[in-house]
Short mmCIF file of C-alpha atoms in Angstrom, two decimals:
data_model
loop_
_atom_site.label_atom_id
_atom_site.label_comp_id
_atom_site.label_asym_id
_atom_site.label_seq_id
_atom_site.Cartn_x
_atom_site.Cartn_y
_atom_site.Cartn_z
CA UNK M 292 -26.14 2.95 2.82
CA UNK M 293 -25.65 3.94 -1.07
CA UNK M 294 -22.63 6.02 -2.09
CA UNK M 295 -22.12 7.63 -5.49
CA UNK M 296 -19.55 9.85 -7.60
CA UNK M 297 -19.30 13.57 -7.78
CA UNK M 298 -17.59 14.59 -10.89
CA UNK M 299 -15.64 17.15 -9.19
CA UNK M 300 -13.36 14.23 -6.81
CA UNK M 301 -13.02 11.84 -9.87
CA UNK M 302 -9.74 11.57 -9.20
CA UNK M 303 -10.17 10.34 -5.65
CA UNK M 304 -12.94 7.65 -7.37
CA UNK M 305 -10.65 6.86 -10.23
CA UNK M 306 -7.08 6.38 -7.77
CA UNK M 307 -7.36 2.69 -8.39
CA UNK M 308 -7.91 2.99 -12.34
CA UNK M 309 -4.94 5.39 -12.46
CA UNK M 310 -2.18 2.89 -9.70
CA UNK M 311 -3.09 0.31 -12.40
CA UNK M 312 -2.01 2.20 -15.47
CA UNK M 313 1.61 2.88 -13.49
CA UNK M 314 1.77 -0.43 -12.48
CA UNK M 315 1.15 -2.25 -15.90
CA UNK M 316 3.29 0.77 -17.54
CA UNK M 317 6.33 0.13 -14.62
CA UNK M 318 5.85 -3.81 -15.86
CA UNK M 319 6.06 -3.53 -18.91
CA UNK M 320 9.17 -0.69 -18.77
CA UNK M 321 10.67 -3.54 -16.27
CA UNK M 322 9.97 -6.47 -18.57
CA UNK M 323 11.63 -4.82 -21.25
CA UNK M 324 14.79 -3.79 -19.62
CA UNK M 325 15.19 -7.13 -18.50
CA UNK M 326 14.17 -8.79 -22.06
CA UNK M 327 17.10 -6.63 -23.98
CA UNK M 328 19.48 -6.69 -21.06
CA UNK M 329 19.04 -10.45 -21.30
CA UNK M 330 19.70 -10.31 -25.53
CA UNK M 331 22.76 -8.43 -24.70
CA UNK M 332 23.90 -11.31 -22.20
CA UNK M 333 23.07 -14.00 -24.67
CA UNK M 334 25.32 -12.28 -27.88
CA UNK M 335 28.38 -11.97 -25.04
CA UNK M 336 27.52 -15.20 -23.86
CA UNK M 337 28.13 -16.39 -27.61
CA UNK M 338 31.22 -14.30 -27.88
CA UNK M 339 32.61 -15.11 -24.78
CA UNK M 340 31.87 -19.25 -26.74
CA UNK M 341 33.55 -18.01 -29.83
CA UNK M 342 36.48 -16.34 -27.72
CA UNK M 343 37.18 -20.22 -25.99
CA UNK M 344 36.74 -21.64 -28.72
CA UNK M 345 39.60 -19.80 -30.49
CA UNK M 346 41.33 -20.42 -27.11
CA UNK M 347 40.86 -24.19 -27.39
CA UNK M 348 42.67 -24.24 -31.16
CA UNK M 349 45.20 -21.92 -30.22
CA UNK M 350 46.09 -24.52 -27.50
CA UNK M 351 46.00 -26.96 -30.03
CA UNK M 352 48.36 -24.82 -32.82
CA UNK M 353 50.73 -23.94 -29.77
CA UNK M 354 51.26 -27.26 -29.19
CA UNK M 355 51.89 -28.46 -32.13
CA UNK M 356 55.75 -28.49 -32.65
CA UNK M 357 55.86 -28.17 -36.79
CA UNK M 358 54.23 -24.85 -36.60
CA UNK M 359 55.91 -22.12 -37.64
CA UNK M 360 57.37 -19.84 -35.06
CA UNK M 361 55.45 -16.60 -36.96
CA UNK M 362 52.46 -18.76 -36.31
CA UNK M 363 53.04 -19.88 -33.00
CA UNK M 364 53.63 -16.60 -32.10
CA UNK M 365 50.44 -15.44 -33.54
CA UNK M 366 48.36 -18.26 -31.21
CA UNK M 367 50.02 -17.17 -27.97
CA UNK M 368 48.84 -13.87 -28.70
CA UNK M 369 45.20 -15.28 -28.91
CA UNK M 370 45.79 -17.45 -26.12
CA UNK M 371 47.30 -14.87 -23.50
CA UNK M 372 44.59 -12.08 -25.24
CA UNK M 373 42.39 -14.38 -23.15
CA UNK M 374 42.44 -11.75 -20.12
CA UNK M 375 38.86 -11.76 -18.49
CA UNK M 376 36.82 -15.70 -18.77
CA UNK M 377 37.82 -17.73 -16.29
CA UNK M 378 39.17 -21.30 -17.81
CA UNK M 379 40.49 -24.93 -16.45
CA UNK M 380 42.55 -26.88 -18.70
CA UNK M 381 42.11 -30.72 -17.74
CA UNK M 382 43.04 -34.31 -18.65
CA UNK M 383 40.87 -36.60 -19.73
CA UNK M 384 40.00 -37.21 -15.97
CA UNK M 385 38.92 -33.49 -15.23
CA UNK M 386 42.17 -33.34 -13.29
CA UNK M 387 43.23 -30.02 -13.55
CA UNK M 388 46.38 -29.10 -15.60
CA UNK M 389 46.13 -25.08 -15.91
CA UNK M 390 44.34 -22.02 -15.06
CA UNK M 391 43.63 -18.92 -16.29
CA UNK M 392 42.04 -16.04 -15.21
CA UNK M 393 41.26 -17.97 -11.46
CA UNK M 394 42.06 -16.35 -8.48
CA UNK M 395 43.81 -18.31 -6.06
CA UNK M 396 44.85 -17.29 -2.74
CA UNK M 397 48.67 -17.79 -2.52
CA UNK M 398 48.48 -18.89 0.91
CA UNK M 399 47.16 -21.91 -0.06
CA UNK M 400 48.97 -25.45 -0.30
CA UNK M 401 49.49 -27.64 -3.46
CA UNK M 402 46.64 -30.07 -2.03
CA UNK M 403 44.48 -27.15 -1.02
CA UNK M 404 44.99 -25.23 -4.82
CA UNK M 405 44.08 -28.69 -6.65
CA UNK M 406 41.10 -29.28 -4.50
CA UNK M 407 39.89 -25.98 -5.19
CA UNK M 408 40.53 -26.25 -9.19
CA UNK M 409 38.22 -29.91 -8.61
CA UNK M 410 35.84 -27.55 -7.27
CA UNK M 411 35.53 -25.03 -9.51
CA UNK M 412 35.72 -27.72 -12.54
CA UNK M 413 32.53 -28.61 -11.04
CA UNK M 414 31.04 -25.60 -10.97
CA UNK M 415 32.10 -24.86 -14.39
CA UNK M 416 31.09 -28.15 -15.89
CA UNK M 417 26.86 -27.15 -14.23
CA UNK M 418 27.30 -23.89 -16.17
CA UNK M 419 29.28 -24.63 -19.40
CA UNK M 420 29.36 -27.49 -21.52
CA UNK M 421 33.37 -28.00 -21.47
CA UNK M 422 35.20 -28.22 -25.10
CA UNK M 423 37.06 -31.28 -26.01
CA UNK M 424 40.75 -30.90 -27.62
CA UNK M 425 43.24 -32.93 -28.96
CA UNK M 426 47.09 -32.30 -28.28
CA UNK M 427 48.02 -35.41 -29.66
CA UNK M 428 45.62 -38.49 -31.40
CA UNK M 429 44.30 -40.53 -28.98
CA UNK M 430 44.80 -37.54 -25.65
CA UNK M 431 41.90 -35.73 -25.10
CA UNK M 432 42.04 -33.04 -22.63
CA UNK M 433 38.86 -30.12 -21.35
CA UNK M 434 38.58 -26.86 -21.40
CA UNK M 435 36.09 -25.65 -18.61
CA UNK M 436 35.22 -22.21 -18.92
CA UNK M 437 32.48 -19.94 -17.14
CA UNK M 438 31.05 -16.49 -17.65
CA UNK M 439 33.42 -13.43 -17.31
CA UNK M 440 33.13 -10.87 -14.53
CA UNK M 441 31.82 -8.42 -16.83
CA UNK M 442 29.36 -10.76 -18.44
CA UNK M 443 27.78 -11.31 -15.11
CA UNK M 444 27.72 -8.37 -13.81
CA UNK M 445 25.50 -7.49 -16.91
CA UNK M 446 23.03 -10.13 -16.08
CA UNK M 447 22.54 -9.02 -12.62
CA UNK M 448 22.81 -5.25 -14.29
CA UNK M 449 18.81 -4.96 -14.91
CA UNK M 450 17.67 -6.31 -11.29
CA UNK M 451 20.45 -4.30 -9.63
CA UNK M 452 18.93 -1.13 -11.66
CA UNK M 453 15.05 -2.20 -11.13
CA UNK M 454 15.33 -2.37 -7.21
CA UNK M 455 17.10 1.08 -6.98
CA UNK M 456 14.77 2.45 -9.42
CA UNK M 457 11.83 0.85 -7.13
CA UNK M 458 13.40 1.71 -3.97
CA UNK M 459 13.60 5.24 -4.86
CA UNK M 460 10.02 5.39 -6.29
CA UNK M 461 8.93 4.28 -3.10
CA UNK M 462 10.84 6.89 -1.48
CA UNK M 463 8.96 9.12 -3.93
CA UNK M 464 5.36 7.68 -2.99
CA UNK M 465 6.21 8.13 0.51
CA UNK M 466 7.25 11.88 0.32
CA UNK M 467 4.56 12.75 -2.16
CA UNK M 468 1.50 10.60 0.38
CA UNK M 469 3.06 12.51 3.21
CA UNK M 470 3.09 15.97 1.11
CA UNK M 471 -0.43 15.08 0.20
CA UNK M 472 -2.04 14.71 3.63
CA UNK M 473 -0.22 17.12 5.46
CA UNK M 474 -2.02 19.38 2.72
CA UNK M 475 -5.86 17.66 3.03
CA UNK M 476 -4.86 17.84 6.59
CA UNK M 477 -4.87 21.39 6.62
CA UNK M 478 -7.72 22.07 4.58
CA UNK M 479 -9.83 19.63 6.85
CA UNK M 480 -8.94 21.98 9.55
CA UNK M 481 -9.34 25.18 7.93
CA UNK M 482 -12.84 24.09 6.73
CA UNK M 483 -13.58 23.09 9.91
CA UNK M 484 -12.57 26.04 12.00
CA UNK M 485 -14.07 28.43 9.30
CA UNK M 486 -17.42 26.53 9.78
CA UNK M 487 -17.00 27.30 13.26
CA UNK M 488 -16.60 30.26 13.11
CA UNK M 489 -19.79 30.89 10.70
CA UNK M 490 -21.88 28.94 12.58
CA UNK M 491 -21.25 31.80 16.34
CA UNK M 492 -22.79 34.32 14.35
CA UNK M 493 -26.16 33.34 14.17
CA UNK M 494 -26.06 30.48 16.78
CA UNK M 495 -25.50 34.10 19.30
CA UNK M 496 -28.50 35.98 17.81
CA UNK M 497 -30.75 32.86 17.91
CA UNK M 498 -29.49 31.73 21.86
CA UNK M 499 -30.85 36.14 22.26
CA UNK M 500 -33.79 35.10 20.31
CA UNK M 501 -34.92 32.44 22.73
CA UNK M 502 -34.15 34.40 25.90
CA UNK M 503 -36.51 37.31 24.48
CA UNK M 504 -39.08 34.72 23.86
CA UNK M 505 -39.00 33.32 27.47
CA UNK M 506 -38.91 36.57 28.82
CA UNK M 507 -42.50 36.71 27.57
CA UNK M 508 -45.18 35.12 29.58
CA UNK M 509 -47.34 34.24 26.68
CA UNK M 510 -44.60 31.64 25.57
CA UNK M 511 -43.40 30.97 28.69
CA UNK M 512 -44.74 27.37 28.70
CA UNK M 513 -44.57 26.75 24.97
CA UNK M 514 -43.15 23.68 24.15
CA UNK M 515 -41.69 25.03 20.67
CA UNK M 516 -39.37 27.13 23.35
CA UNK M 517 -37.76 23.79 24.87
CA UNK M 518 -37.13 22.77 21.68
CA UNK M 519 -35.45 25.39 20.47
CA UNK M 520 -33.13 25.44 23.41
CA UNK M 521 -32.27 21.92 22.68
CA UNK M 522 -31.47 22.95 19.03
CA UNK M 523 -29.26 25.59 19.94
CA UNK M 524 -27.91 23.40 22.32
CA UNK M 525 -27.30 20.16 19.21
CA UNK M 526 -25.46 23.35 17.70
CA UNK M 527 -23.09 24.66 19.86
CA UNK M 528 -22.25 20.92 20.09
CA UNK M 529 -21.60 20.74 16.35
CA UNK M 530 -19.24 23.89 16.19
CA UNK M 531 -17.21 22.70 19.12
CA UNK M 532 -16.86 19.40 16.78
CA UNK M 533 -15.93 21.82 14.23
CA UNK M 534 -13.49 23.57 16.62
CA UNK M 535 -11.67 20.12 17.57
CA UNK M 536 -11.06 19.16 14.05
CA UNK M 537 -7.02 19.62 13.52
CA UNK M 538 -6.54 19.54 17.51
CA UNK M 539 -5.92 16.96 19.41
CA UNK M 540 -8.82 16.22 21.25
CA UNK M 541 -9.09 14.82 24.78
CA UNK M 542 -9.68 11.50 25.34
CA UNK M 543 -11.78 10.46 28.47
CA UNK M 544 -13.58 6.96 29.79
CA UNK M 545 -16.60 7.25 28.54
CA UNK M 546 -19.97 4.52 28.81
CA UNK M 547 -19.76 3.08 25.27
CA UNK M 548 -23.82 2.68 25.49
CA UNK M 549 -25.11 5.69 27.00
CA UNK M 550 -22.74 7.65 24.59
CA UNK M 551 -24.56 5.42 21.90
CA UNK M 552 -27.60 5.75 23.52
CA UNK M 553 -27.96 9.67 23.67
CA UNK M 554 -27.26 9.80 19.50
CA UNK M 555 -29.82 7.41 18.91
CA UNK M 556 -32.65 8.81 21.40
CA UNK M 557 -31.68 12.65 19.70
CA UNK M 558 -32.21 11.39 16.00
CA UNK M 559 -35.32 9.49 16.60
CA UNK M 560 -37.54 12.84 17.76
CA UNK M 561 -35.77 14.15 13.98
CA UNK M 562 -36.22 11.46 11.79
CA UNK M 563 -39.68 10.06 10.26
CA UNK M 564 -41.58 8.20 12.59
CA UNK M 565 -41.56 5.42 10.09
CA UNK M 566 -37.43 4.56 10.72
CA UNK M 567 -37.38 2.42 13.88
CA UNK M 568 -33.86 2.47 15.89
CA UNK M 569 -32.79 -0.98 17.87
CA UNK M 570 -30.20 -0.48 20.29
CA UNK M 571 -29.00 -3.96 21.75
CA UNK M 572 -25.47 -4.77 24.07
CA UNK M 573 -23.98 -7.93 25.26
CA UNK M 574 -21.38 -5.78 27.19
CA UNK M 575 -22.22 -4.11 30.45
CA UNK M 576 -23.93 -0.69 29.99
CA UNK M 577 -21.17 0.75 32.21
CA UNK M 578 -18.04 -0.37 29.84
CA UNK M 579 -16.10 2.24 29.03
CA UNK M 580 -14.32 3.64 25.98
CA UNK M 581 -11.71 5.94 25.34
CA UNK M 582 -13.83 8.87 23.67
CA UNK M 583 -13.90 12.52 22.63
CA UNK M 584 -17.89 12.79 23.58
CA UNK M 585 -18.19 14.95 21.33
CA UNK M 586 -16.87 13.80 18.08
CA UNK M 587 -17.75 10.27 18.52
CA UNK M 588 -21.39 11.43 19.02
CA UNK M 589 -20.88 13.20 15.67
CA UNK M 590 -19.74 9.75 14.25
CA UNK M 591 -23.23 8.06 15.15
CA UNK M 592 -25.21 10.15 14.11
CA UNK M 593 -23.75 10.44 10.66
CA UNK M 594 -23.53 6.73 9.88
CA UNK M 595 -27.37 6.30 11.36
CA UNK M 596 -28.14 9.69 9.29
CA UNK M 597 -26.72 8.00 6.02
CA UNK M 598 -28.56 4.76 7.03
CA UNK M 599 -31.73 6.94 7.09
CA UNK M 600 -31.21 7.98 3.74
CA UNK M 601 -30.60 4.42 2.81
CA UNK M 602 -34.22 3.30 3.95
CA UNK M 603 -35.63 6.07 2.44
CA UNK M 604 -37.01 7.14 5.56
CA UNK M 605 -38.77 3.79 6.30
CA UNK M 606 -37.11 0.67 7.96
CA UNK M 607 -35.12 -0.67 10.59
CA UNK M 608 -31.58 0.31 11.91
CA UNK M 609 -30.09 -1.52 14.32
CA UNK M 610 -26.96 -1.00 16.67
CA UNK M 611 -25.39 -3.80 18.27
CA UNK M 612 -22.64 -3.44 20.53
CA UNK M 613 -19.91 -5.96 21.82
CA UNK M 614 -16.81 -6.92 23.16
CA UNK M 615 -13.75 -9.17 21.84
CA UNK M 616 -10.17 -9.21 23.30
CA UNK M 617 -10.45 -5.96 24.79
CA UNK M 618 -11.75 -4.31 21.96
CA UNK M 619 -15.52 -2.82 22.01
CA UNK M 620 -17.53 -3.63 18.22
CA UNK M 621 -20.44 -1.28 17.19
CA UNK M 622 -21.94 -2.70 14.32
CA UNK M 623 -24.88 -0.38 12.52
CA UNK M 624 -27.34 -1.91 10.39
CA UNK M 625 -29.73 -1.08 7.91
CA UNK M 626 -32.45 -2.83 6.09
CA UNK M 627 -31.72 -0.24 2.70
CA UNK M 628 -30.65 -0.60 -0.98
CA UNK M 629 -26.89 -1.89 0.26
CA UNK M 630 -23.75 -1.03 -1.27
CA UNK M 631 -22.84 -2.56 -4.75
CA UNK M 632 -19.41 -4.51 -4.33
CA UNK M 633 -17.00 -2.35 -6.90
CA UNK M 634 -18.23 0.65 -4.44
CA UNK M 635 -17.43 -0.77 -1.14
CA UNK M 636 -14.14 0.30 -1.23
CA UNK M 637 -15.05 3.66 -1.85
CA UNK M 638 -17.60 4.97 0.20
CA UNK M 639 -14.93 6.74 2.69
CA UNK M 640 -13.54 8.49 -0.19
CA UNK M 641 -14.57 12.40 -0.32
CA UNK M 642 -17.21 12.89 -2.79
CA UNK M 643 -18.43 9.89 -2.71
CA UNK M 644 -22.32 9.97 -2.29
CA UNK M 645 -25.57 9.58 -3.88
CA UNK M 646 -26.96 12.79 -2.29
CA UNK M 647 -27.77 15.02 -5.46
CA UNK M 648 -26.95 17.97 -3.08
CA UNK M 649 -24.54 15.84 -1.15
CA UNK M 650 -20.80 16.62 -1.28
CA UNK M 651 -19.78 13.46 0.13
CA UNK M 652 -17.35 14.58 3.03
CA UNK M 653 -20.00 12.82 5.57
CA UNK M 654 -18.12 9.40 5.84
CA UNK M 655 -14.47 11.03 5.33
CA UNK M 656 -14.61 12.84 8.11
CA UNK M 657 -16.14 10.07 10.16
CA UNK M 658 -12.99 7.94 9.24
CA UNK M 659 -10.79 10.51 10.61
CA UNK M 660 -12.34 11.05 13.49
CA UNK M 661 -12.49 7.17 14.42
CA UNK M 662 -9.44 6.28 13.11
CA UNK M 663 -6.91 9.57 13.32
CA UNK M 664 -8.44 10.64 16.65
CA UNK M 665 -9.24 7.58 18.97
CA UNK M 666 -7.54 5.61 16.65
CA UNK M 667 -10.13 3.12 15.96
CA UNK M 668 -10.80 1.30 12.60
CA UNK M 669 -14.13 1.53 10.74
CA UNK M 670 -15.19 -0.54 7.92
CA UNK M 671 -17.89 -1.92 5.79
CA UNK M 672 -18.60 -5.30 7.81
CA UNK M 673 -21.20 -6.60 5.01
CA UNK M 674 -23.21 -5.24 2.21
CA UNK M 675 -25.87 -6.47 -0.40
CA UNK M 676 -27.65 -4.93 -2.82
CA UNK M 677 -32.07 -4.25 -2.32
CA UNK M 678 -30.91 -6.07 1.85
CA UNK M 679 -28.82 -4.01 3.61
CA UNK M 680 -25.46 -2.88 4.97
CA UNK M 681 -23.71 -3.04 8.06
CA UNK M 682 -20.89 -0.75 9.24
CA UNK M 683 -18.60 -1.79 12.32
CA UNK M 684 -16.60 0.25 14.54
CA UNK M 685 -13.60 -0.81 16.19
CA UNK M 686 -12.62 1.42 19.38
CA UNK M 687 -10.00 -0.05 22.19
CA UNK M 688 -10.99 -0.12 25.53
#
């Protein structure tokens, strides 16, 4: 069954073209949030270095007992400016000797505060190479430091910021999707009711038409009369489909085949008599289905109507049905030109035919009726180009 654009739904067609742009635009905005967040980590991460450095030779100044007091003064102030990285003075061992900027609970014991300095050395020591100072030749002691609250904090800044940002968009998507189809909602229905409602006009003067006609003896037997009736008959049919669009329309057990069965045998008396309809079941003829008559007749007759136009009016189409963990499959066939692969995915989209006086709203609606009314799924089962293309239905039993 071929499927093309109509200029006028492009942006239906083009939906995937366009979520690609945002997406490679939202990477690229994400990437480089995260890229400069990450330079700004790396220059504090360097002056947070600097900063313990200093630390370690003020240690090493304070210490030393033939400074002058001016002086010494001047390294405590570096040494107690040290007010936000966290840092473990140590012996030569790693055994802790100081802290500063650590919290430690106060309810802890002596044993219980050095075993959680050992710990924290070691965590220190995975993330920072320590610095090695000299209080006296021959002593060397380590200072472990890691990365201040505010320094990481920043690193996690960007991710923190990303998933809000996404969580909101999503939000967004989800208001704006529902926005969007409670509007095509309501012009589905007000198409379909105004149809409707054009369609009792002349459907009235043609059921009078018919009754004058057989009121007349000399077309009493014609069999252009019977005909007609059954016409007027497919069309009151069609607006009550028409009237049930935007209602919710009563489901009943239905026999899947005979429902199948009736499309089929209507279409082929319409058709050319060079299209050739195969109806086939390896489920019992009496299995039922949860159906709006109806609709679901409308449904059959549009995909075998399509697959007409696929064969060009000469072929095959066959309709298989089956059953598979309570679920009933009708799969319709076609011997046509197929569906090319980068269209597959859009054949249910409106406008989306190859019908010069088509306006594509054929297969939408059939979606909606299988899917948002019995709530069924219908898909493209297979499709090749100059073979064929099969279309399966999904209905629950």
């Amino acid at each position: 069954m071929e499927l093309n654009n109509l200029s006028t739904f492009d942006i239906y067609n083009n939906k995937s073209r366009f979520k690609l742009i945002i997406l490679i635009v939202a990477f690229f905005i994400s990437g480089a949030s995260i890229y400069y967040t990450n330079q700004l980590v790396k220059s504090l991460a360097e002056r947070e270095q600097k900063l313990i450095d200093l630390y370690a030779r003020g240690l090493i100044y304070a210490a030393d007992p033939d400074i002058s007091e001016n002086l010494s003064f001047l390294f405590q102030e570096i040494i107690e400016a040290n007010n936000s990285i966290p840092v473990i003075l140590t012996d030569e061992n790693e055994n802790p000797i100081s802290e500063k900027n650590i919290k430690i609970s106060d309810n802890l014991s002596k044993e219980e505060k050095d075993a959680f300095l050992q710990t924290k050395v070691k965590q220190m020591k995975e993330v920072n190479t320590p610095i090695v100072v000299e209080f006296a030749p021959g002593q060397k002691n380590y200072i472990f430091y890691q990365n201040s609250y505010l320094l990481s904090q920043l690193q996690y800044y960007p991710y923190i910021q990303l998933s809000v940002i996404f969580i909101f968009s999503f939000i967004a998507y989800l208001a704006f999707s529902y926005s969007r189809n409670a509007e095509q909602n309501r012009v589905w229905v007000g198409l379909a009711k105004e149809t409707a409602h054009q369609l009792g006009t002349p459907l009235s003067s043609l059921m009078a038409w018919i009754e004058l006609f057989k009121a007349n003896p000399k077309y009493k037997d014609d069999e252009a009369i019977s005909e007609l009736e059954k016409d007027v008959e497919r069309l009151e049919r069609i607006t009550a489909r028409f009237s049930n669009i935007g209602s919710a329309p009563a489901l009943q057990d239905e026999p899947i085949y005979y429902t199948v069965e009736k499309s089929i045998n209507y279409l082929s008396h319409r058709v050319s008599r060079s299209v050739e309809f195969k109806l086939s079941a390896s489920l019992s003829k009496n299995t039922t289905a949860k159906l709006n008559k109806p609709l679901f007749e409308w449904v059959i007759e549009n995909i075998c109507k399509n697959a007409v136009d696929a064969i060009k009016g000469k072929g095959l189409i066959t309709i298989n049905l089956s059953r598979a963990d309570n679920k009933i499959m009708i799969d319709i066939s076609d011997t046509g030109k197929g569906i090319p692969k980068s269209s597959v995915g859009k054949v249910f989209m409106p406008g989306y035919t190859t019908k010069k006086r088509g306006w594509g709203l054929g297969l939408t609606l059939v979606k909606r009726i299988v899917e948002n009314y019995h709530k069924g799924k219908i898909f493209v089962l297979n499709s090749e180009v100059d073979k064929g293309t099969t279309f399966r239905i999904i209905l629950n039993n």
